[in-house]
PDB file of C-alpha atoms in Angstrom:
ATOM      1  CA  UNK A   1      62.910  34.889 -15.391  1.00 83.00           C
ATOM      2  CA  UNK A   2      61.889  37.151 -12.611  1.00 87.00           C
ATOM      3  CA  UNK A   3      58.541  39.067 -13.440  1.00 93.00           C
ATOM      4  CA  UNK A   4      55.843  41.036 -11.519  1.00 97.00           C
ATOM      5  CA  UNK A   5      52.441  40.797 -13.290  1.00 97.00           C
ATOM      6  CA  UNK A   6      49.886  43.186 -12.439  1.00 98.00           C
ATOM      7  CA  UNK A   7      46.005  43.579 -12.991  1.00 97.00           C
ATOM      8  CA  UNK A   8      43.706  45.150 -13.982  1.00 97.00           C
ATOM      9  CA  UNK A   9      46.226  47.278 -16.114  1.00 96.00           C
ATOM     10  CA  UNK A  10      43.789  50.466 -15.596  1.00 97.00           C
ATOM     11  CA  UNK A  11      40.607  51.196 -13.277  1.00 97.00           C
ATOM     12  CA  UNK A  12      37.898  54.055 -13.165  1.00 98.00           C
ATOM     13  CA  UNK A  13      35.625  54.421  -9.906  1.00 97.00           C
ATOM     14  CA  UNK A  14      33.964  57.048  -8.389  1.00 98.00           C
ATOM     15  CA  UNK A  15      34.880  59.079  -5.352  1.00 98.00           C
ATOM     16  CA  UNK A  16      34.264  57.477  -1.923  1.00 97.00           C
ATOM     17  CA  UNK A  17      33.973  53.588  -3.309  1.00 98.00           C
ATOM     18  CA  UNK A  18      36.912  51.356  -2.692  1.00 98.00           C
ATOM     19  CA  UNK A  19      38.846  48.958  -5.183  1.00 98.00           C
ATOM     20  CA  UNK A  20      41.291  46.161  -4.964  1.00 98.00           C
ATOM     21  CA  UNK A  21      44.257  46.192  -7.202  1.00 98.00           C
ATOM     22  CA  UNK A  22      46.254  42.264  -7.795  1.00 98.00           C
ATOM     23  CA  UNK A  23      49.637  41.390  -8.332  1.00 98.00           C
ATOM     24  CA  UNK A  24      51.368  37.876  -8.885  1.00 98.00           C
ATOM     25  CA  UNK A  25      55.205  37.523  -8.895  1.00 97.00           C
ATOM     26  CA  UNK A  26      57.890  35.027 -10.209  1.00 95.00           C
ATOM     27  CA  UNK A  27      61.027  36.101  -8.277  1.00 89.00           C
ATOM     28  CA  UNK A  28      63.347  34.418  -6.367  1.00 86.00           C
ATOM     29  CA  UNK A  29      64.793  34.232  -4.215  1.00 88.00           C
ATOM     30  CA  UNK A  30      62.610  36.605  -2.543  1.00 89.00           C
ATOM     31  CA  UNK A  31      63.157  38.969   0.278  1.00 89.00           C
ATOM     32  CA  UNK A  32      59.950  41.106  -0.089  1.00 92.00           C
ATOM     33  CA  UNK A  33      57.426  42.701  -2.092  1.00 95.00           C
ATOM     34  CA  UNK A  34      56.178  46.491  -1.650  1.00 95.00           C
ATOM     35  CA  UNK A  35      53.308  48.856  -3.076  1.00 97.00           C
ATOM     36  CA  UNK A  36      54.460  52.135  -4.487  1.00 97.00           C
ATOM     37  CA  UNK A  37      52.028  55.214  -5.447  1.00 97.00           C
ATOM     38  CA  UNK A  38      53.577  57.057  -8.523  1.00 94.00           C
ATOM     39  CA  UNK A  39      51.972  60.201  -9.992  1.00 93.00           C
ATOM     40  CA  UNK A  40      52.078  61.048 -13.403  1.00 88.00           C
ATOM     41  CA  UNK A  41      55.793  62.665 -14.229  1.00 85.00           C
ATOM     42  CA  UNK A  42      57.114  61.887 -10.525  1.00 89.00           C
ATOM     43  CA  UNK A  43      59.167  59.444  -8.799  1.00 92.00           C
ATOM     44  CA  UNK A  44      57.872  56.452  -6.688  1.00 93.00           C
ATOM     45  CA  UNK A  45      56.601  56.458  -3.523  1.00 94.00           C
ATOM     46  CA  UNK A  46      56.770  53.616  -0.978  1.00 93.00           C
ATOM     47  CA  UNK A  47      53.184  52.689   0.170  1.00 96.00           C
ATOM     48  CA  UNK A  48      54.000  49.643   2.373  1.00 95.00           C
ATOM     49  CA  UNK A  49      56.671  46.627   2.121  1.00 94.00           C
ATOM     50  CA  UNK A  50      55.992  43.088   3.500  1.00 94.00           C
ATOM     51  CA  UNK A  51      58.253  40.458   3.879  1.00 91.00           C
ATOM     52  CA  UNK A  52      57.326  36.647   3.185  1.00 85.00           C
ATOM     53  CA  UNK A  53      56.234  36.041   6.830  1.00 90.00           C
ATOM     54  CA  UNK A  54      53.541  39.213   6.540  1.00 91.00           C
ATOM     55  CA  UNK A  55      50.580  38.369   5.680  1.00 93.00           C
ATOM     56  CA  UNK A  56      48.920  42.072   5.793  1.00 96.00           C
ATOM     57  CA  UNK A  57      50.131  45.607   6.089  1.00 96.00           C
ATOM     58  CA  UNK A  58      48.365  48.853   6.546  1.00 96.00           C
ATOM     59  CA  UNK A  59      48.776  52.427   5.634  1.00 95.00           C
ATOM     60  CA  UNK A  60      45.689  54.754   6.102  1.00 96.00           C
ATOM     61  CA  UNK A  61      43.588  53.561   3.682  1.00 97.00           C
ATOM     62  CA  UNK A  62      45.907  51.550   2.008  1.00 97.00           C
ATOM     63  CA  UNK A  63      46.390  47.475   3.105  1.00 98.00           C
ATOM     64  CA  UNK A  64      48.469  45.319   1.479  1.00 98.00           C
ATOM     65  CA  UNK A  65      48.137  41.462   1.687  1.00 97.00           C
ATOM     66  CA  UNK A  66      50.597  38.864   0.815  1.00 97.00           C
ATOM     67  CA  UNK A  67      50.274  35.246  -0.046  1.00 95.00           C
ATOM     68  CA  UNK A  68      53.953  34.206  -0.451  1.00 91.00           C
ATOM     69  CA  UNK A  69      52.451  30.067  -1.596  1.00 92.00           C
ATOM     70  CA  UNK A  70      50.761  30.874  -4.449  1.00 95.00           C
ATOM     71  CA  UNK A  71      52.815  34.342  -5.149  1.00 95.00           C
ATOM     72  CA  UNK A  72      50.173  36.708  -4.925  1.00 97.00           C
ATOM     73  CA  UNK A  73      49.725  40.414  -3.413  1.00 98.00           C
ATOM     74  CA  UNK A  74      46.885  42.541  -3.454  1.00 98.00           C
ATOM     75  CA  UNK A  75      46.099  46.228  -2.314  1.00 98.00           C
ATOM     76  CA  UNK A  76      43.164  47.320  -1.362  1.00 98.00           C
ATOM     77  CA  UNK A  77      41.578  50.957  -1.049  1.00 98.00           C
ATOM     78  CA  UNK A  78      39.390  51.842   0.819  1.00 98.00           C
ATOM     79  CA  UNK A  79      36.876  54.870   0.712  1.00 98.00           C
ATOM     80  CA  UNK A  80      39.049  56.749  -2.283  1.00 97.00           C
ATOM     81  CA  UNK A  81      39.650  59.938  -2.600  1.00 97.00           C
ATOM     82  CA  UNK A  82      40.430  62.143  -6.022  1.00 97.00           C
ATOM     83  CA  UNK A  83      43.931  62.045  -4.545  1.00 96.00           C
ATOM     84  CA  UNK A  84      44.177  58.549  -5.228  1.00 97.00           C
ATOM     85  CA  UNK A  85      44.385  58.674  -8.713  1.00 97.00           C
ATOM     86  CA  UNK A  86      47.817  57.360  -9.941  1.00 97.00           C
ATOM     87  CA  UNK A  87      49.936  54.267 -11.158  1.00 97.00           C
ATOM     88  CA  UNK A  88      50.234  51.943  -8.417  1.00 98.00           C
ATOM     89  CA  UNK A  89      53.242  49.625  -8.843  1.00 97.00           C
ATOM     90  CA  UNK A  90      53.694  46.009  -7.399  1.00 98.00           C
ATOM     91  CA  UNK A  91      57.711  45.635  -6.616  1.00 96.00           C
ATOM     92  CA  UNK A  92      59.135  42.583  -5.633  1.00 94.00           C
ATOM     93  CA  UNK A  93      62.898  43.072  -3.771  1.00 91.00           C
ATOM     94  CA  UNK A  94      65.635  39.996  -4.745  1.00 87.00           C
ATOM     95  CA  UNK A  95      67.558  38.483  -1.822  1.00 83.00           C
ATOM     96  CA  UNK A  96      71.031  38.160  -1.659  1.00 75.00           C
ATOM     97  CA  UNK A  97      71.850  41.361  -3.312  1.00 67.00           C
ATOM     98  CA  UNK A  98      71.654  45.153  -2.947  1.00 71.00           C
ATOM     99  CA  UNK A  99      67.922  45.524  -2.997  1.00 73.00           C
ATOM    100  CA  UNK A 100      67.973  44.864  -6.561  1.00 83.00           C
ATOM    101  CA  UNK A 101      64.008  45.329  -7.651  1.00 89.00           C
ATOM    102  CA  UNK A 102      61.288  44.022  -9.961  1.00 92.00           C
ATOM    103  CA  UNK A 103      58.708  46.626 -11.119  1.00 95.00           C
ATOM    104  CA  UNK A 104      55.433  45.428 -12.476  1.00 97.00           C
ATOM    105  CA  UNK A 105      53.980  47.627 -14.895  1.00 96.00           C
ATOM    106  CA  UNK A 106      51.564  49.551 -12.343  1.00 96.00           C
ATOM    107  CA  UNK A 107      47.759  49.805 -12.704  1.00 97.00           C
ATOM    108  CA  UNK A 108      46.805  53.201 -13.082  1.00 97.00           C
ATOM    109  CA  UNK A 109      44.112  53.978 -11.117  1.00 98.00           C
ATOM    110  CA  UNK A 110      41.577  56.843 -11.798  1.00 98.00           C
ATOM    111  CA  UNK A 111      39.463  58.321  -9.119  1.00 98.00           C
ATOM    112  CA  UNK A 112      35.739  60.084 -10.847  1.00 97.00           C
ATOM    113  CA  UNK A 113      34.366  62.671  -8.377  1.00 96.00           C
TER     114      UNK A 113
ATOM    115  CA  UNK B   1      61.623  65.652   5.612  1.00 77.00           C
ATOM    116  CA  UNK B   2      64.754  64.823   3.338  1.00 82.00           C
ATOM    117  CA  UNK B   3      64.204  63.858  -0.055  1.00 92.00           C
ATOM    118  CA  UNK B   4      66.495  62.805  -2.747  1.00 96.00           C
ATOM    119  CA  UNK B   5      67.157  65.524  -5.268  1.00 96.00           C
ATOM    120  CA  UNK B   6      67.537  65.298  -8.942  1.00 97.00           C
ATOM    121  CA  UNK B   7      69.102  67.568 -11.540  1.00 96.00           C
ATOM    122  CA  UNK B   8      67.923  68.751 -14.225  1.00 97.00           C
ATOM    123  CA  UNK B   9      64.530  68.001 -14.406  1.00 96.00           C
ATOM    124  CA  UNK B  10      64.616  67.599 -18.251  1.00 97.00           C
ATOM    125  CA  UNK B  11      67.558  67.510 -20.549  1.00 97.00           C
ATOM    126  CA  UNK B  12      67.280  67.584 -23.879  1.00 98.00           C
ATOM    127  CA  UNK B  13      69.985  66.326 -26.141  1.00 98.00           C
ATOM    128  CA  UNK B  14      71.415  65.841 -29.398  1.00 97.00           C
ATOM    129  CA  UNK B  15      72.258  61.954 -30.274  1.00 97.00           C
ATOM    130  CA  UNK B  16      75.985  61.403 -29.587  1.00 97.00           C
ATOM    131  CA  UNK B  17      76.543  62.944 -27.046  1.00 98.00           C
ATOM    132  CA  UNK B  18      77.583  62.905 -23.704  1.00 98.00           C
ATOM    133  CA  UNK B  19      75.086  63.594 -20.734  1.00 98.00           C
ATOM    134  CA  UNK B  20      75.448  63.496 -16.875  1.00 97.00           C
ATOM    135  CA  UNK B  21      72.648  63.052 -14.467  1.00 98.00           C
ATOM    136  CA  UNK B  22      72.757  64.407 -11.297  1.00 97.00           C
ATOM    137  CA  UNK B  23      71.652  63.290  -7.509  1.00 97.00           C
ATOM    138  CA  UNK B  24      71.897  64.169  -4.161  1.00 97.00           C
ATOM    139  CA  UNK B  25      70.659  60.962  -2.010  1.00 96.00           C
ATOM    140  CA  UNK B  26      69.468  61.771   1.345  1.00 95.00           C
ATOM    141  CA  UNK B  27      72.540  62.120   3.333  1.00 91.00           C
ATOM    142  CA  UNK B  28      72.904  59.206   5.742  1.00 89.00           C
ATOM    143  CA  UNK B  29      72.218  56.725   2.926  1.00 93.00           C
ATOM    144  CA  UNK B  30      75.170  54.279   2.039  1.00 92.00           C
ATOM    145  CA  UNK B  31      73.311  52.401  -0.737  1.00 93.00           C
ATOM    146  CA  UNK B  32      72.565  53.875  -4.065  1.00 95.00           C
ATOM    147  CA  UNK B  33      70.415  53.014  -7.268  1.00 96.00           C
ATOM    148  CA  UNK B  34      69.684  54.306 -11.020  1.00 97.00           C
ATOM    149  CA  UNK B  35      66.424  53.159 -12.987  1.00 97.00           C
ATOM    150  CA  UNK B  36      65.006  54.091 -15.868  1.00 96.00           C
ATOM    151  CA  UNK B  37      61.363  54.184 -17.227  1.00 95.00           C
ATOM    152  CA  UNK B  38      60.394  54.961 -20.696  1.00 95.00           C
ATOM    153  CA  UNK B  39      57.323  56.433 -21.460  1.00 92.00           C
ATOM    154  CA  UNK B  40      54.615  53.928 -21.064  1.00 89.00           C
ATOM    155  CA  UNK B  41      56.810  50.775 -19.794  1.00 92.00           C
ATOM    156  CA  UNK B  42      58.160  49.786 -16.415  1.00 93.00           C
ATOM    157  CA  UNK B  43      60.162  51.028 -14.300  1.00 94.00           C
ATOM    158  CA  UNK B  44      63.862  49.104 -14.812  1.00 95.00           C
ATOM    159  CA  UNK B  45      66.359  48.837 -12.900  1.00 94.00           C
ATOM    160  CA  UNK B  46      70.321  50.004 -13.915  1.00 96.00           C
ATOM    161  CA  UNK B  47      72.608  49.670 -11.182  1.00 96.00           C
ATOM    162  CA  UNK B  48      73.193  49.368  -7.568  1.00 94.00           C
ATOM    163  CA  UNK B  49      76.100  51.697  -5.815  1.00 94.00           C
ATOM    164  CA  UNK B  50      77.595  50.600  -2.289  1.00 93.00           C
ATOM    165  CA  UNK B  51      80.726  51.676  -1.009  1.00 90.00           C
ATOM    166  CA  UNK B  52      82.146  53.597  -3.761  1.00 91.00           C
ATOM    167  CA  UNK B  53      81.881  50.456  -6.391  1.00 93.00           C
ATOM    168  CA  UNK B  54      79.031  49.399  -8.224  1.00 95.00           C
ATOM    169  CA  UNK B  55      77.829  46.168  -6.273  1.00 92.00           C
ATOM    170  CA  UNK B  56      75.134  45.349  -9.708  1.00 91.00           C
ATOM    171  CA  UNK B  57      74.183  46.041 -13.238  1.00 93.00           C
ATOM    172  CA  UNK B  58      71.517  44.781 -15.465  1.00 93.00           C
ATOM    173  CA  UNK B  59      71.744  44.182 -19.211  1.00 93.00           C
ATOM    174  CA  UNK B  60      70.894  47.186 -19.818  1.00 94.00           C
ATOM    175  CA  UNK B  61      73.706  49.324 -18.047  1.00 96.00           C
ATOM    176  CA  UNK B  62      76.380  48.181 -20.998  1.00 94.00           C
ATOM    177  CA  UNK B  63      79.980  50.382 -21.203  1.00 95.00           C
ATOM    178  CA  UNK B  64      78.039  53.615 -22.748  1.00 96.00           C
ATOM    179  CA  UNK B  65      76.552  54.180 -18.741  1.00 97.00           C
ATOM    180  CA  UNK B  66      79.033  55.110 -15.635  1.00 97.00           C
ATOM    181  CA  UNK B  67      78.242  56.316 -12.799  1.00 97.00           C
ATOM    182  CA  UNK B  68      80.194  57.967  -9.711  1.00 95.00           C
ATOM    183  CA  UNK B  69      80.045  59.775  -6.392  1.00 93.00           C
ATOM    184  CA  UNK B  70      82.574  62.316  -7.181  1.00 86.00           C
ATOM    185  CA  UNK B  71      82.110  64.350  -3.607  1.00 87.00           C
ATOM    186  CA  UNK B  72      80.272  63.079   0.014  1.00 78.00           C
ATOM    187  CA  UNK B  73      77.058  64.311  -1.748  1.00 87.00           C
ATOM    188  CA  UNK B  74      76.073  63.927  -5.445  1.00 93.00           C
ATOM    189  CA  UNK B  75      75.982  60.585  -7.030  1.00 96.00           C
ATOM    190  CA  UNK B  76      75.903  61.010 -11.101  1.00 97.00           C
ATOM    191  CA  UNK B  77      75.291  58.679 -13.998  1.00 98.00           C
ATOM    192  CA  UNK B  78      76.728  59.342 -17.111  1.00 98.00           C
ATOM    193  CA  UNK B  79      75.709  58.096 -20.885  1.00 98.00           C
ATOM    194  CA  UNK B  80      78.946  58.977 -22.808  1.00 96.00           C
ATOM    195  CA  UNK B  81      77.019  58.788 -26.432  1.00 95.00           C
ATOM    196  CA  UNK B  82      73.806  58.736 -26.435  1.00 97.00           C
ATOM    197  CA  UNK B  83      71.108  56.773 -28.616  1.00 97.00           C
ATOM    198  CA  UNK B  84      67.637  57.634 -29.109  1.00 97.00           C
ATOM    199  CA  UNK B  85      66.508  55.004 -27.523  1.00 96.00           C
ATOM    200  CA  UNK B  86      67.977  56.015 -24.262  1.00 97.00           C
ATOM    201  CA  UNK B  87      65.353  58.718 -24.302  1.00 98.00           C
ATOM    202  CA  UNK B  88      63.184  57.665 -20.649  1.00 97.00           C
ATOM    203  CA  UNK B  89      62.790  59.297 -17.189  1.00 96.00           C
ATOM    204  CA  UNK B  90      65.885  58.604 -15.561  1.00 98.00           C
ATOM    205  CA  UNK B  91      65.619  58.138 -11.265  1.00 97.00           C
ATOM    206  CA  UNK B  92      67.696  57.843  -8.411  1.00 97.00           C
ATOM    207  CA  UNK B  93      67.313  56.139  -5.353  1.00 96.00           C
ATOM    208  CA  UNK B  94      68.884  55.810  -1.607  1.00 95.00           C
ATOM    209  CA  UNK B  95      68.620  53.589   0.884  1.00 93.00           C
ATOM    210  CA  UNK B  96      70.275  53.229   4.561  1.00 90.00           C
ATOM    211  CA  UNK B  97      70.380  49.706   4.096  1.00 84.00           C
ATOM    212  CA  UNK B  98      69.568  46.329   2.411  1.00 77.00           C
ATOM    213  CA  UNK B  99      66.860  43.866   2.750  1.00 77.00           C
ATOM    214  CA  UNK B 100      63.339  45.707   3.777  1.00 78.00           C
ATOM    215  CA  UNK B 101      64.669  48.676   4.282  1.00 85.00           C
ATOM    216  CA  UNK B 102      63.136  51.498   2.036  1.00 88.00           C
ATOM    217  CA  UNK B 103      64.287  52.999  -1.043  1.00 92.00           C
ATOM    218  CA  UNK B 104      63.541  56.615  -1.196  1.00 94.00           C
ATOM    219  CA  UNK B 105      62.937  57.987  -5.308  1.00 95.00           C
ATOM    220  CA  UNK B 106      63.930  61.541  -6.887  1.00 96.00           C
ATOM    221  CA  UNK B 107      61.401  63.167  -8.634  1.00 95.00           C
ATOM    222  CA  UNK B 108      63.535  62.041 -11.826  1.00 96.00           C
ATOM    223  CA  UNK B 109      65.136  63.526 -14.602  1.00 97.00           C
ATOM    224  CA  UNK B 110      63.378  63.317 -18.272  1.00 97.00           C
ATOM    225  CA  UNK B 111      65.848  62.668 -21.297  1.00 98.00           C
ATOM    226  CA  UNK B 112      65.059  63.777 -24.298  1.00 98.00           C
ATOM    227  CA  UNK B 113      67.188  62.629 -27.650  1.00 98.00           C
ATOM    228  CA  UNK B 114      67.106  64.055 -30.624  1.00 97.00           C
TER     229      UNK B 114
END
């Protein structure tokens, strides 16, 4: 069964530190996995995508890395800001069909001034 | 920038009956989604919408969910009687393409059923 397993499920730290989020994935076939910021109440929004032959992918502050042998994603944060604080869901696309994709559950992040 | 509208923002309803969710994808997109999330879960995905036919479902999109591009701009899903349990923040999604391209959200519309 295809899942998207995400950790820690929730994370506190303060202003100005930075924090790496984790995500591990049983999908397939694969096409490629993406990082999406969602705000309480709001839709989605696409931080990065990488396909299998990406290793790393930057957005400001935001890189994602991607281990497509063992399955595994991170992003990492650097120097947070209060802005920061949301859900951040790992989504892994399916090949072959019409973009069909896997949501983890999201680790909601909380920034502390 | 364009951005994928949804309306209404909340819809309250009584179970039974009928509702219709409304979109308006950005409007070069040829490749249209649904999800759902209900309060707490994952986000899930419903169905995929390419070329004026639905190209996927999941399990979860059974024969009380339609949907339908009735004019070159909205893109609607219908639950013809609803069930309490369909009560979740319902979103649409475009895309210009397959693959890696990106799929852009709406800000979502929250069911309520009562």
């Amino acid at each position: 069964k295809n899942q998207v397993e995400q950790s820690p499920q929730s994370l506190i730290i303060l202003e100005g530190k930075n924090c790496t989020l984790q995500c591990n994935y049983t999908v397939s076939p694969f096409s490629n996995l993406r990082w999406y910021k969602q705000d309480t109440g709001r839709g989605p929004v696409s931080l990065t995508i990488m396909t299998f032959s990406e290793n790393t992918k930057s957005n400001g502050r935001y890189t994602a890395t991607l281990d497509a042998d063992t399955k595994q994603s991170s992003l990492h944060i650097t120097a947070s800001q209060l802005s920061d604080s949301a859900s951040y869901i790992c989504v892994v696309s399916v090949s072959g069909g019409y973009n069909k994709l896997i949501f983890g559950a999201g680790t909601r992040l909380a920034v502390h001034p | 920038e364009p951005e994928v509208t949804q309306t209404p923002s909340h819809q309250v309803t009584q179970m039974g009956q009928e509702v219709i969710l409304r979109c308006v994808p950005i409007s070069n997109h040829l490749y249209f989604y649904w999800y759902r999330q209900i309060l707490g879960q994952k986000v899930e995905f419903l169905v995929s919408f390419y070329n004026n036919e639905i190209s996927e479902k999941s399990e979860i999109f059974d024969d009380q969910f339609s949907v339908e591009r009735p004019d070159g701009s909205n893109f609607t899903l219908k639950i013809r009687s609803t069930k309490l349990e369909d009560s979740a923040m319902y979103f649409c999604a475009s895309s210009s393409g397959t693959g890696s391209y990106e799929q852009y959200f709406g800000p979502g519309t929250r069911l309520t059923v009562t």
